């Protein structure tokens, strides 16, 4: 079984949102959205060359996967914009369902993170936009 197949199996069995696996080490999360990816970046978790299985990947998550340096990714659902970002950065991608864009949690429009990076093509620029949008959403929640 490949590392990617193993990650997919763990994702399904444990109902995680994302699973990182490199043959020895496994990182999993049940957090939604880009939160677990941001935490990994901020904690400088080394997942370079890991295989990843994720439930939902939009363009914002795709940029974060680029910054994390993952080798390959499987997404149950992926947006067209995310697929393009990953392919442009030579990350092997497979998926279950390809959608135009990721919807927000109330299904009333597009995901705010996807919208925040829609016009961005640089991963570092995208990270700044994601952090700003996260701060804005947290402020609204208070």
mmCIF file of C-alpha atoms in Angstrom:
data_model
loop_
_atom_site.group_PDB
_atom_site.id
_atom_site.type_symbol
_atom_site.label_atom_id
_atom_site.label_comp_id
_atom_site.label_asym_id
_atom_site.label_seq_id
_atom_site.Cartn_x
_atom_site.Cartn_y
_atom_site.Cartn_z
ATOM 1 C CA UNK A 1 0.000 0.000 0.000
ATOM 2 C CA UNK A 2 1.382 3.426 -0.937
ATOM 3 C CA UNK A 3 1.684 6.284 1.546
ATOM 4 C CA UNK A 4 -1.171 8.068 -0.219
ATOM 5 C CA UNK A 5 -3.414 4.994 -0.047
ATOM 6 C CA UNK A 6 -2.554 4.664 3.653
ATOM 7 C CA UNK A 7 -3.424 8.344 4.263
ATOM 8 C CA UNK A 8 -6.754 7.902 2.439
ATOM 9 C CA UNK A 9 -7.563 4.828 4.521
ATOM 10 C CA UNK A 10 -6.804 6.659 7.793
ATOM 11 C CA UNK A 11 -8.940 9.620 6.628
ATOM 12 C CA UNK A 12 -11.921 7.330 6.044
ATOM 13 C CA UNK A 13 -11.511 5.138 9.128
ATOM 14 C CA UNK A 14 -11.074 7.948 11.658
ATOM 15 C CA UNK A 15 -13.352 10.525 10.033
ATOM 16 C CA UNK A 16 -10.475 13.039 10.045
ATOM 17 C CA UNK A 17 -10.462 16.182 7.923
ATOM 18 C CA UNK A 18 -6.853 15.701 6.818
ATOM 19 C CA UNK A 19 -4.132 13.084 7.196
ATOM 20 C CA UNK A 20 -0.390 13.486 6.549
ATOM 21 C CA UNK A 21 1.632 10.276 6.184
ATOM 22 C CA UNK A 22 5.217 9.548 5.088
ATOM 23 C CA UNK A 23 5.512 5.847 5.815
ATOM 24 C CA UNK A 24 6.605 6.375 9.434
ATOM 25 C CA UNK A 25 4.974 9.531 10.778
ATOM 26 C CA UNK A 26 1.276 10.349 10.774
ATOM 27 C CA UNK A 27 -0.359 13.699 11.520
ATOM 28 C CA UNK A 28 -4.151 13.910 11.595
ATOM 29 C CA UNK A 29 -6.716 16.574 12.331
ATOM 30 C CA UNK A 30 -10.436 16.856 12.813
ATOM 31 C CA UNK A 31 -10.311 20.676 12.556
ATOM 32 C CA UNK A 32 -12.226 22.182 9.650
ATOM 33 C CA UNK A 33 -11.021 24.560 6.984
ATOM 34 C CA UNK A 34 -7.428 25.761 6.746
ATOM 35 C CA UNK A 35 -6.866 25.821 10.521
ATOM 36 C CA UNK A 36 -4.783 22.609 10.785
ATOM 37 C CA UNK A 37 -2.601 23.686 7.848
ATOM 38 C CA UNK A 38 -1.979 27.120 9.359
ATOM 39 C CA UNK A 39 -1.081 25.475 12.679
ATOM 40 C CA UNK A 40 1.449 23.244 10.937
ATOM 41 C CA UNK A 41 3.014 26.234 9.193
ATOM 42 C CA UNK A 42 3.135 28.286 12.393
ATOM 43 C CA UNK A 43 4.581 25.355 14.383
ATOM 44 C CA UNK A 44 7.070 24.680 11.574
ATOM 45 C CA UNK A 45 5.932 21.047 11.424
ATOM 46 C CA UNK A 46 8.109 19.332 8.826
ATOM 47 C CA UNK A 47 5.791 17.555 6.399
ATOM 48 C CA UNK A 48 7.946 18.058 3.317
ATOM 49 C CA UNK A 49 7.447 15.142 0.919
ATOM 50 C CA UNK A 50 4.494 13.733 2.908
ATOM 51 C CA UNK A 51 1.434 12.230 1.224
ATOM 52 C CA UNK A 52 -1.843 13.864 2.262
ATOM 53 C CA UNK A 53 -5.507 12.930 2.158
ATOM 54 C CA UNK A 54 -7.982 15.767 2.753
ATOM 55 C CA UNK A 55 -11.768 16.007 2.708
ATOM 56 C CA UNK A 56 -12.045 19.441 1.055
ATOM 57 C CA UNK A 57 -9.331 21.432 -0.734
ATOM 58 C CA UNK A 58 -9.942 24.936 -2.003
ATOM 59 C CA UNK A 59 -7.423 27.375 -3.437
ATOM 60 C CA UNK A 60 -6.412 28.687 0.012
ATOM 61 C CA UNK A 61 -5.627 25.167 1.280
ATOM 62 C CA UNK A 62 -3.790 24.402 -1.968
ATOM 63 C CA UNK A 63 -1.443 27.352 -1.399
ATOM 64 C CA UNK A 64 -0.825 26.183 2.176
ATOM 65 C CA UNK A 65 0.015 22.683 0.934
ATOM 66 C CA UNK A 66 2.513 24.286 -1.477
ATOM 67 C CA UNK A 67 4.118 26.180 1.429
ATOM 68 C CA UNK A 68 4.215 22.981 3.511
ATOM 69 C CA UNK A 69 6.010 21.187 0.668
ATOM 70 C CA UNK A 70 3.844 18.079 0.456
ATOM 71 C CA UNK A 71 4.632 15.542 -2.263
ATOM 72 C CA UNK A 72 1.162 14.363 -3.233
ATOM 73 C CA UNK A 73 -2.428 14.945 -2.272
ATOM 74 C CA UNK A 74 -5.790 13.248 -2.523
ATOM 75 C CA UNK A 75 -8.896 15.393 -2.003
ATOM 76 C CA UNK A 76 -12.415 14.013 -1.682
ATOM 77 C CA UNK A 77 -13.593 17.391 -3.034
ATOM 78 C CA UNK A 78 -11.331 19.922 -4.761
ATOM 79 C CA UNK A 79 -11.987 23.226 -6.510
ATOM 80 C CA UNK A 80 -10.785 23.888 -10.047
ATOM 81 C CA UNK A 81 -8.634 26.762 -8.717
ATOM 82 C CA UNK A 82 -7.000 24.490 -6.104
ATOM 83 C CA UNK A 83 -6.268 21.833 -8.704
ATOM 84 C CA UNK A 84 -4.524 24.413 -10.910
ATOM 85 C CA UNK A 85 -2.377 25.706 -8.007
ATOM 86 C CA UNK A 86 -1.242 22.202 -7.038
ATOM 87 C CA UNK A 87 -0.504 21.196 -10.631
ATOM 88 C CA UNK A 88 1.430 24.442 -11.227
ATOM 89 C CA UNK A 89 3.619 23.577 -8.221
ATOM 90 C CA UNK A 90 4.206 19.974 -9.355
ATOM 91 C CA UNK A 91 2.253 18.349 -6.536
ATOM 92 C CA UNK A 92 0.681 15.072 -7.675
ATOM 93 C CA UNK A 93 -3.087 15.364 -7.219
ATOM 94 C CA UNK A 94 -5.962 12.914 -7.293
ATOM 95 C CA UNK A 95 -9.533 13.596 -6.234
ATOM 96 C CA UNK A 96 -13.032 12.271 -5.879
ATOM 97 C CA UNK A 97 -15.043 15.303 -6.999
ATOM 98 C CA UNK A 98 -13.959 18.424 -8.910
ATOM 99 C CA UNK A 99 -16.104 21.524 -8.258
ATOM 100 C CA UNK A 100 -16.012 25.092 -9.553
ATOM 101 C CA UNK A 101 -15.355 26.512 -6.085
ATOM 102 C CA UNK A 102 -15.688 25.456 -2.458
ATOM 103 C CA UNK A 103 -18.974 26.554 -0.861
ATOM 104 C CA UNK A 104 -19.194 28.189 2.570
ATOM 105 C CA UNK A 105 -20.473 26.186 5.547
ATOM 106 C CA UNK A 106 -24.014 27.563 5.235
ATOM 107 C CA UNK A 107 -24.025 26.874 1.460
ATOM 108 C CA UNK A 108 -25.027 30.465 0.732
ATOM 109 C CA UNK A 109 -21.965 31.347 -1.339
ATOM 110 C CA UNK A 110 -18.297 30.574 -1.807
ATOM 111 C CA UNK A 111 -15.912 29.795 1.036
ATOM 112 C CA UNK A 112 -14.450 33.058 2.408
ATOM 113 C CA UNK A 113 -10.911 31.639 2.253
ATOM 114 C CA UNK A 114 -11.355 30.608 -1.390
ATOM 115 C CA UNK A 115 -12.663 34.089 -2.171
ATOM 116 C CA UNK A 116 -9.784 35.770 -0.293
ATOM 117 C CA UNK A 117 -7.158 34.177 -2.554
ATOM 118 C CA UNK A 118 -9.085 33.913 -5.822
ATOM 119 C CA UNK A 119 -7.057 36.608 -7.622
ATOM 120 C CA UNK A 120 -3.700 35.634 -6.053
ATOM 121 C CA UNK A 121 -1.083 33.479 -7.777
ATOM 122 C CA UNK A 122 1.782 33.682 -5.253
ATOM 123 C CA UNK A 123 1.815 31.338 -2.232
ATOM 124 C CA UNK A 124 3.376 33.877 0.187
ATOM 125 C CA UNK A 125 0.865 36.532 -0.859
ATOM 126 C CA UNK A 126 -1.913 33.973 -0.403
ATOM 127 C CA UNK A 127 -0.724 33.202 3.129
ATOM 128 C CA UNK A 128 -0.998 36.891 4.067
ATOM 129 C CA UNK A 129 -4.518 37.092 2.594
ATOM 130 C CA UNK A 130 -5.545 33.926 4.463
ATOM 131 C CA UNK A 131 -4.221 35.249 7.786
ATOM 132 C CA UNK A 132 -6.002 38.582 7.257
ATOM 133 C CA UNK A 133 -9.279 36.826 6.401
ATOM 134 C CA UNK A 134 -8.906 34.544 9.450
ATOM 135 C CA UNK A 135 -8.394 37.587 11.713
ATOM 136 C CA UNK A 136 -11.439 39.274 10.167
ATOM 137 C CA UNK A 137 -13.637 36.174 10.646
ATOM 138 C CA UNK A 138 -12.487 35.742 14.267
ATOM 139 C CA UNK A 139 -13.297 39.394 14.985
ATOM 140 C CA UNK A 140 -16.828 38.905 13.576
ATOM 141 C CA UNK A 141 -17.311 35.832 15.783
ATOM 142 C CA UNK A 142 -16.632 37.821 18.981
#
